[in-house]
Coordinates of C-alpha atoms in Angstrom, one line a residue:
M25 CA 9.1 14.8 -5.1
G26 CA 11.3 13.5 -7.2
E27 CA 12.0 10.5 -4.5
L28 CA 8.1 10.2 -4.7
H29 CA 8.3 10.1 -8.6
A30 CA 11.0 7.6 -8.2
A31 CA 9.4 5.6 -6.0
S32 CA 6.1 5.5 -7.8
R33 CA 7.7 4.4 -11.0
Y34 CA 9.7 1.4 -9.2
I35 CA 6.2 0.5 -7.5
G36 CA 4.6 0.5 -10.8
L37 CA 7.5 -1.9 -12.4
I38 CA 6.8 -4.5 -9.9
A39 CA 3.2 -4.1 -10.4
L40 CA 4.0 -4.8 -14.1
A41 CA 5.9 -7.8 -13.6
A42 CA 3.4 -9.2 -11.0
G43 CA 0.8 -8.7 -13.6
V44 CA 2.2 -10.4 -16.0
L45 CA 3.4 -13.4 -14.0
E46 CA -0.5 -13.4 -12.8
A47 CA -1.3 -13.8 -16.8
L48 CA 1.0 -16.5 -17.5
L49 CA 0.2 -18.5 -14.5
L50 CA -3.6 -17.9 -15.1
T51 CA -3.0 -19.3 -18.7
F52 CA -0.5 -21.8 -18.9
V53 CA -0.6 -23.4 -15.4
F54 CA -4.1 -22.9 -14.4
K55 CA -5.8 -23.2 -17.5
R56 CA -8.1 -20.2 -16.8
S57 CA -9.2 -17.9 -19.5
Y58 CA -7.4 -14.8 -19.1
D59 CA -8.3 -11.4 -21.6
W60 CA -4.9 -10.5 -22.8
R61 CA -6.3 -7.6 -25.0
A62 CA -7.7 -6.3 -21.8
G63 CA -4.8 -6.7 -19.9
L64 CA -2.5 -4.6 -22.5
A65 CA -5.5 -1.8 -22.9
S66 CA -5.0 -1.6 -18.9
L67 CA -1.5 -1.1 -19.3
A68 CA -2.0 1.3 -22.4
V69 CA -4.1 3.7 -20.2
A70 CA -1.4 3.6 -17.3
V71 CA 1.3 4.8 -19.9
I72 CA -0.8 7.5 -20.9
R73 CA -1.8 8.2 -17.5
S74 CA 1.8 8.4 -16.2
F75 CA 1.8 12.2 -17.8
N76 CA -0.2 13.2 -14.9
L77 CA 3.2 13.3 -13.0
L78 CA 3.8 16.6 -14.7
I79 CA 0.9 18.1 -13.0
P80 CA 2.6 19.7 -9.8
V81 CA 1.8 19.0 -6.3
A82 CA 0.1 22.3 -5.7
F83 CA -2.4 21.8 -8.2
A84 CA -3.5 18.3 -6.8
L85 CA -3.6 19.3 -3.4
P86 CA -4.8 23.5 -3.7
G87 CA -4.1 25.4 -0.9
A88 CA -2.0 22.4 1.4
Y89 CA 1.3 24.2 1.3
W90 CA -0.3 27.5 3.0
L91 CA -2.2 25.1 5.2
Q92 CA 0.9 23.4 6.6
Q93 CA 2.3 27.0 7.3
H94 CA -0.4 28.0 9.4
R95 CA -1.4 24.5 10.8
L96 CA -3.5 24.3 13.8
V97 CA -1.4 21.8 15.7
D98 CA 1.5 19.7 14.5
A99 CA 1.0 16.3 14.6
S100 CA 3.8 15.4 12.5
S101 CA 6.1 15.7 15.3
L102 CA 4.7 13.0 17.3
G103 CA 7.0 10.1 16.2
V104 CA 5.6 6.8 15.4
G105 CA 2.1 8.2 16.9
S106 CA 2.5 10.8 13.6
W107 CA 2.3 7.9 11.3
V108 CA -0.5 6.4 13.1
I109 CA -2.4 9.8 12.6
L110 CA -1.7 10.3 9.1
F111 CA -2.5 6.7 8.2
L112 CA -6.1 6.9 9.6
G113 CA -6.4 10.4 8.3
V114 CA -5.8 9.4 4.9
E115 CA -7.9 6.4 5.4
F116 CA -10.7 8.3 6.7
L117 CA -10.4 10.7 3.9
Y118 CA -9.9 7.8 1.3
Y119 CA -13.5 6.6 2.1
W120 CA -15.1 9.7 1.2
Y121 CA -12.8 10.3 -1.7
H122 CA -14.0 6.5 -3.1
R123 CA -17.3 6.9 -2.3
L124 CA -17.5 10.4 -3.7
G125 CA -15.9 8.7 -6.6
H126 CA -19.1 6.5 -7.0
R127 CA -21.7 8.9 -5.8
T128 CA -21.0 12.1 -7.6
R129 CA -21.0 12.2 -11.4
W130 CA -18.3 14.5 -11.8
F131 CA -15.8 12.0 -9.9
W132 CA -17.2 9.4 -11.3
L133 CA -16.3 10.4 -14.9
S134 CA -12.6 9.5 -13.8
H135 CA -13.0 6.8 -11.6
A136 CA -15.5 4.6 -13.9
V137 CA -12.1 4.2 -15.4
H138 CA -11.1 1.6 -13.1
H139 CA -14.3 -0.1 -12.9
T140 CA -14.3 -0.9 -16.9
P141 CA -12.5 -4.4 -16.7
N142 CA -15.4 -7.2 -16.9
E143 CA -12.2 -9.1 -15.3
L144 CA -10.8 -8.8 -12.0
N145 CA -7.0 -9.1 -12.0
L146 CA -3.6 -7.5 -11.1
T147 CA -3.9 -5.5 -14.3
T148 CA -6.8 -3.9 -13.5
V149 CA -4.8 -1.8 -10.9
S150 CA -3.1 0.2 -13.7
R151 CA -6.7 0.8 -15.5
L152 CA -6.8 4.6 -13.9
G153 CA -8.6 7.7 -15.1
W154 CA -6.6 10.4 -16.6
T155 CA -8.1 13.4 -15.1
S156 CA -8.6 12.6 -11.5
K157 CA -6.4 15.6 -10.6
L158 CA -8.1 17.4 -13.0
T159 CA -11.5 17.3 -11.2
G160 CA -9.9 17.9 -8.1
A161 CA -10.6 14.9 -6.3
Y162 CA -7.4 14.9 -4.5
A163 CA -8.6 18.2 -2.8
I164 CA -10.1 15.8 0.1
F165 CA -6.8 15.3 1.4
T166 CA -6.0 18.8 1.9
P167 CA -7.2 19.1 5.4
L168 CA -4.3 17.0 6.7
A169 CA -2.1 20.2 6.2
L170 CA -3.8 21.6 9.0
L171 CA -2.5 18.8 11.4
G172 CA 0.9 19.7 10.3
F173 CA 1.5 17.2 7.5
T174 CA 3.3 18.3 4.3
P175 CA 1.8 17.8 1.2
E176 CA 4.6 15.6 0.2
S177 CA 3.9 13.2 3.4
I178 CA 0.0 13.4 2.5
L179 CA 0.5 11.6 -1.2
T180 CA 3.4 9.2 0.1
A181 CA 0.6 7.9 2.9
Y182 CA -1.9 8.0 -0.1
S183 CA 0.7 6.1 -2.4
L184 CA 1.4 3.3 0.4
N185 CA -2.4 2.8 1.0
L186 CA -2.8 2.4 -2.9
S187 CA 0.0 0.1 -2.7
Y188 CA -1.5 -2.1 -0.3
Q189 CA -4.8 -2.1 -2.7
F190 CA -2.5 -3.8 -5.6
W191 CA -2.8 -7.5 -4.3
I192 CA -6.5 -7.1 -3.6
H193 CA -7.5 -6.8 -7.2
A194 CA -6.2 -10.6 -7.4
D195 CA -9.8 -12.5 -7.9
W196 CA -8.1 -16.0 -7.3
F197 CA -7.7 -15.5 -3.4
P198 CA -10.0 -17.2 -1.1
K199 CA -11.8 -15.2 1.8
L200 CA -9.5 -14.8 4.7
G201 CA -11.7 -15.7 7.5
P202 CA -11.7 -13.6 10.5
L203 CA -9.7 -10.8 8.4
E204 CA -13.3 -10.1 6.3
G205 CA -15.0 -7.1 7.3
I206 CA -11.9 -5.4 9.0
L207 CA -9.4 -5.4 6.2
N208 CA -9.9 -4.6 2.8
T209 CA -9.6 -8.2 1.4
P210 CA -9.5 -9.7 -2.0
S211 CA -13.4 -10.9 -1.2
A212 CA -14.3 -7.3 -0.1
H213 CA -12.8 -6.0 -3.4
R214 CA -14.5 -8.3 -5.6
V215 CA -17.6 -6.8 -4.2
H216 CA -16.7 -3.3 -4.6
H217 CA -15.8 -4.0 -8.4
A218 CA -19.2 -6.0 -8.8
A219 CA -21.6 -4.8 -11.0
N220 CA -24.6 -6.9 -9.6
L221 CA -27.2 -5.0 -8.2
E222 CA -26.9 -6.4 -4.9
Y223 CA -23.3 -5.5 -4.6
L224 CA -23.4 -1.8 -5.9
D225 CA -21.8 0.8 -4.2
A226 CA -20.1 -0.9 -1.5
N227 CA -16.6 -1.5 0.6
Y228 CA -14.9 1.8 -0.3
G229 CA -12.2 1.6 2.2
G230 CA -8.6 1.4 1.5
V231 CA -6.9 -0.7 4.0
L232 CA -9.6 -1.1 6.6
L233 CA -13.3 -1.4 6.3
L234 CA -13.7 0.0 9.3
F235 CA -15.8 3.6 7.9
D236 CA -17.8 1.0 5.5
R237 CA -19.0 -0.4 8.8
L238 CA -19.4 3.2 10.6
F239 CA -21.3 4.3 7.5
G240 CA -23.1 1.5 6.2
T241 CA -21.5 0.5 3.3
Y242 CA -20.1 -2.5 4.1
V243 CA -21.4 -5.7 2.1
P244 CA -19.9 -9.2 2.6
E245 CA -19.2 -11.3 -0.4
R246 CA -22.1 -14.2 -1.0
D247 CA -21.1 -17.5 -1.8
D248 CA -24.8 -17.9 -3.5
L249 CA -23.7 -14.6 -5.8
P250 CA -21.0 -14.6 -7.8
C251 CA -19.7 -11.4 -8.6
R252 CA -20.1 -10.0 -12.3
Y253 CA -17.4 -7.4 -12.9
G254 CA -17.4 -4.2 -14.8
L255 CA -20.2 -1.3 -15.4
V256 CA -23.8 -1.7 -15.0
H257 CA -23.9 -1.4 -19.0
P258 CA -20.2 -3.1 -19.5
L259 CA -17.7 -1.4 -21.6
N260 CA -16.5 -3.7 -24.6
T261 CA -13.4 -2.1 -26.1
Y262 CA -9.9 -2.3 -26.0
N263 CA -8.8 1.1 -27.1
P264 CA -7.6 3.2 -24.5
F265 CA -9.0 6.5 -25.4
K266 CA -12.5 4.9 -25.3
I267 CA -11.8 3.6 -22.1
A268 CA -10.5 6.7 -20.5
L269 CA -13.0 9.4 -21.9
H270 CA -16.2 6.9 -22.7
Q271 CA -18.0 9.1 -19.8
F272 CA -17.8 12.1 -21.2
G273 CA -19.5 12.1 -24.2
P274 CA -22.9 11.2 -22.6
F275 CA -22.1 13.7 -19.9
L276 CA -21.5 16.6 -22.1
R277 CA -24.6 15.5 -24.1
D278 CA -26.5 15.9 -20.5
L279 CA -25.5 19.2 -19.8
G280 CA -26.3 20.2 -23.3
S281 CA -29.9 19.0 -22.7
A282 CA -30.3 20.9 -19.3
R283 CA -33.1 23.5 -19.0
S284 CA -32.2 24.7 -15.8
A285 CA -29.3 25.6 -13.4
R286 CA -30.7 22.8 -11.1
E287 CA -30.2 20.3 -13.6
V288 CA -26.9 21.3 -14.4
L289 CA -25.8 20.8 -10.8
G290 CA -27.8 17.7 -10.9
Y291 CA -25.8 16.0 -13.8
F292 CA -22.6 17.4 -12.2
F293 CA -23.2 16.3 -8.5
A294 CA -25.9 13.9 -8.5
P295 CA -25.2 10.2 -8.6
P296 CA -24.3 8.6 -11.8
G297 CA -27.3 7.8 -14.0
W298 CA -29.3 10.3 -12.0
R299 CA -32.3 12.0 -14.3
P300 CA -34.4 15.4 -13.8
D301 CA -37.7 13.2 -14.1
G302 CA -36.5 11.1 -11.9
N303 CA -36.5 8.0 -14.1
G304 CA -32.7 7.5 -14.3
E305 CA -30.4 4.7 -13.4
T306 CA -29.0 5.3 -10.3
T307 CA -28.3 2.5 -8.0
E308 CA -31.3 3.4 -6.1
D309 CA -33.6 3.7 -9.2
L310 CA -32.3 0.2 -10.2
R311 CA -32.9 -1.3 -7.2
R312 CA -36.3 0.4 -6.6
E313 CA -37.4 -0.9 -10.1
A314 CA -35.9 -4.5 -9.2
A315 CA -38.4 -4.6 -6.0
A316 CA -41.3 -3.2 -8.1
G317 CA -40.7 -6.1 -10.5
R318 CA -40.2 -8.6 -7.8
Q319 CA -43.6 -7.1 -6.0
Q320 CA -45.5 -7.6 -9.3
A321 CA -44.2 -11.1 -9.8
A322 CA -45.5 -12.0 -6.0
V323 CA -48.7 -10.5 -6.9
A324 CA -49.1 -12.5 -10.4
Q325 CA -48.3 -15.8 -8.3
Q326 CA -50.9 -15.1 -5.9
E327 CA -53.6 -14.3 -8.2
P328 CA -56.1 -17.6 -8.9
A329 CA -55.3 -19.2 -12.3
P330 CA -58.6 -18.7 -14.8
A331 CA -61.2 -20.9 -14.8
T332 CA -61.3 -23.5 -17.8
A333 CA -64.2 -24.1 -19.8
A334 CA -65.7 -27.6 -18.9

């Protein structure tokens, strides 16, 4: 694992240099507005998150060593084919890992951190949650050990998947023509980071959008609907501790208000914004409310104007 940690640091330094270069070019060459304080806040979040490396692989992928020793098949011995299987396996499980990160509040506690920037740029990549390993989110990759892949190779493939995603956080890239809808492109990822109601909960793939298409979560970027980045309720702070932990206060308050085991489970595993009475702010709730508003507006337009006195 020492090699993986060293590679992670090397990739991190490259990402840092690229983020700084992007900031300088956007600010001084292209004269675009750039939130330098937000970029520095992202880097501060990343520095503190680096202590995650102290958490052992066995904790991040519980049972993976045992499963690898008792594997069902040994796909790792297939040469080039083993890397194809590992890539597709990680991509498939990453899709569900990412989707659960948005659709399950327990995992959203950590993943929400990545969606707090109100601008999308290369420093956004550095803004990741501190508690992902502690929530057990990475355990979703553990079944790959049953195919004979070691925990180290699984994490390496996962890291490469994340490395690909670095460049797609640059929001100045144009659409990429025939690659749209196939690869995870900057355009597709702009949609993923958008807080517009029309774009919520879409485009979860890492490198490919194959599984988004299969499971109905692919949404293309619309020319008539610019992306508004950030959370549905924007977080306006540069404090790295508030950025990383802002979801935990409301979560604990909701748990304290729970009146039954069902409500406790709902606050843990239902989508973010869920409320026991059904009047929450999940994506479905917000879309239902918006649809009702449009319907009321349409009815109001059809009603005849009141007659005026002669």
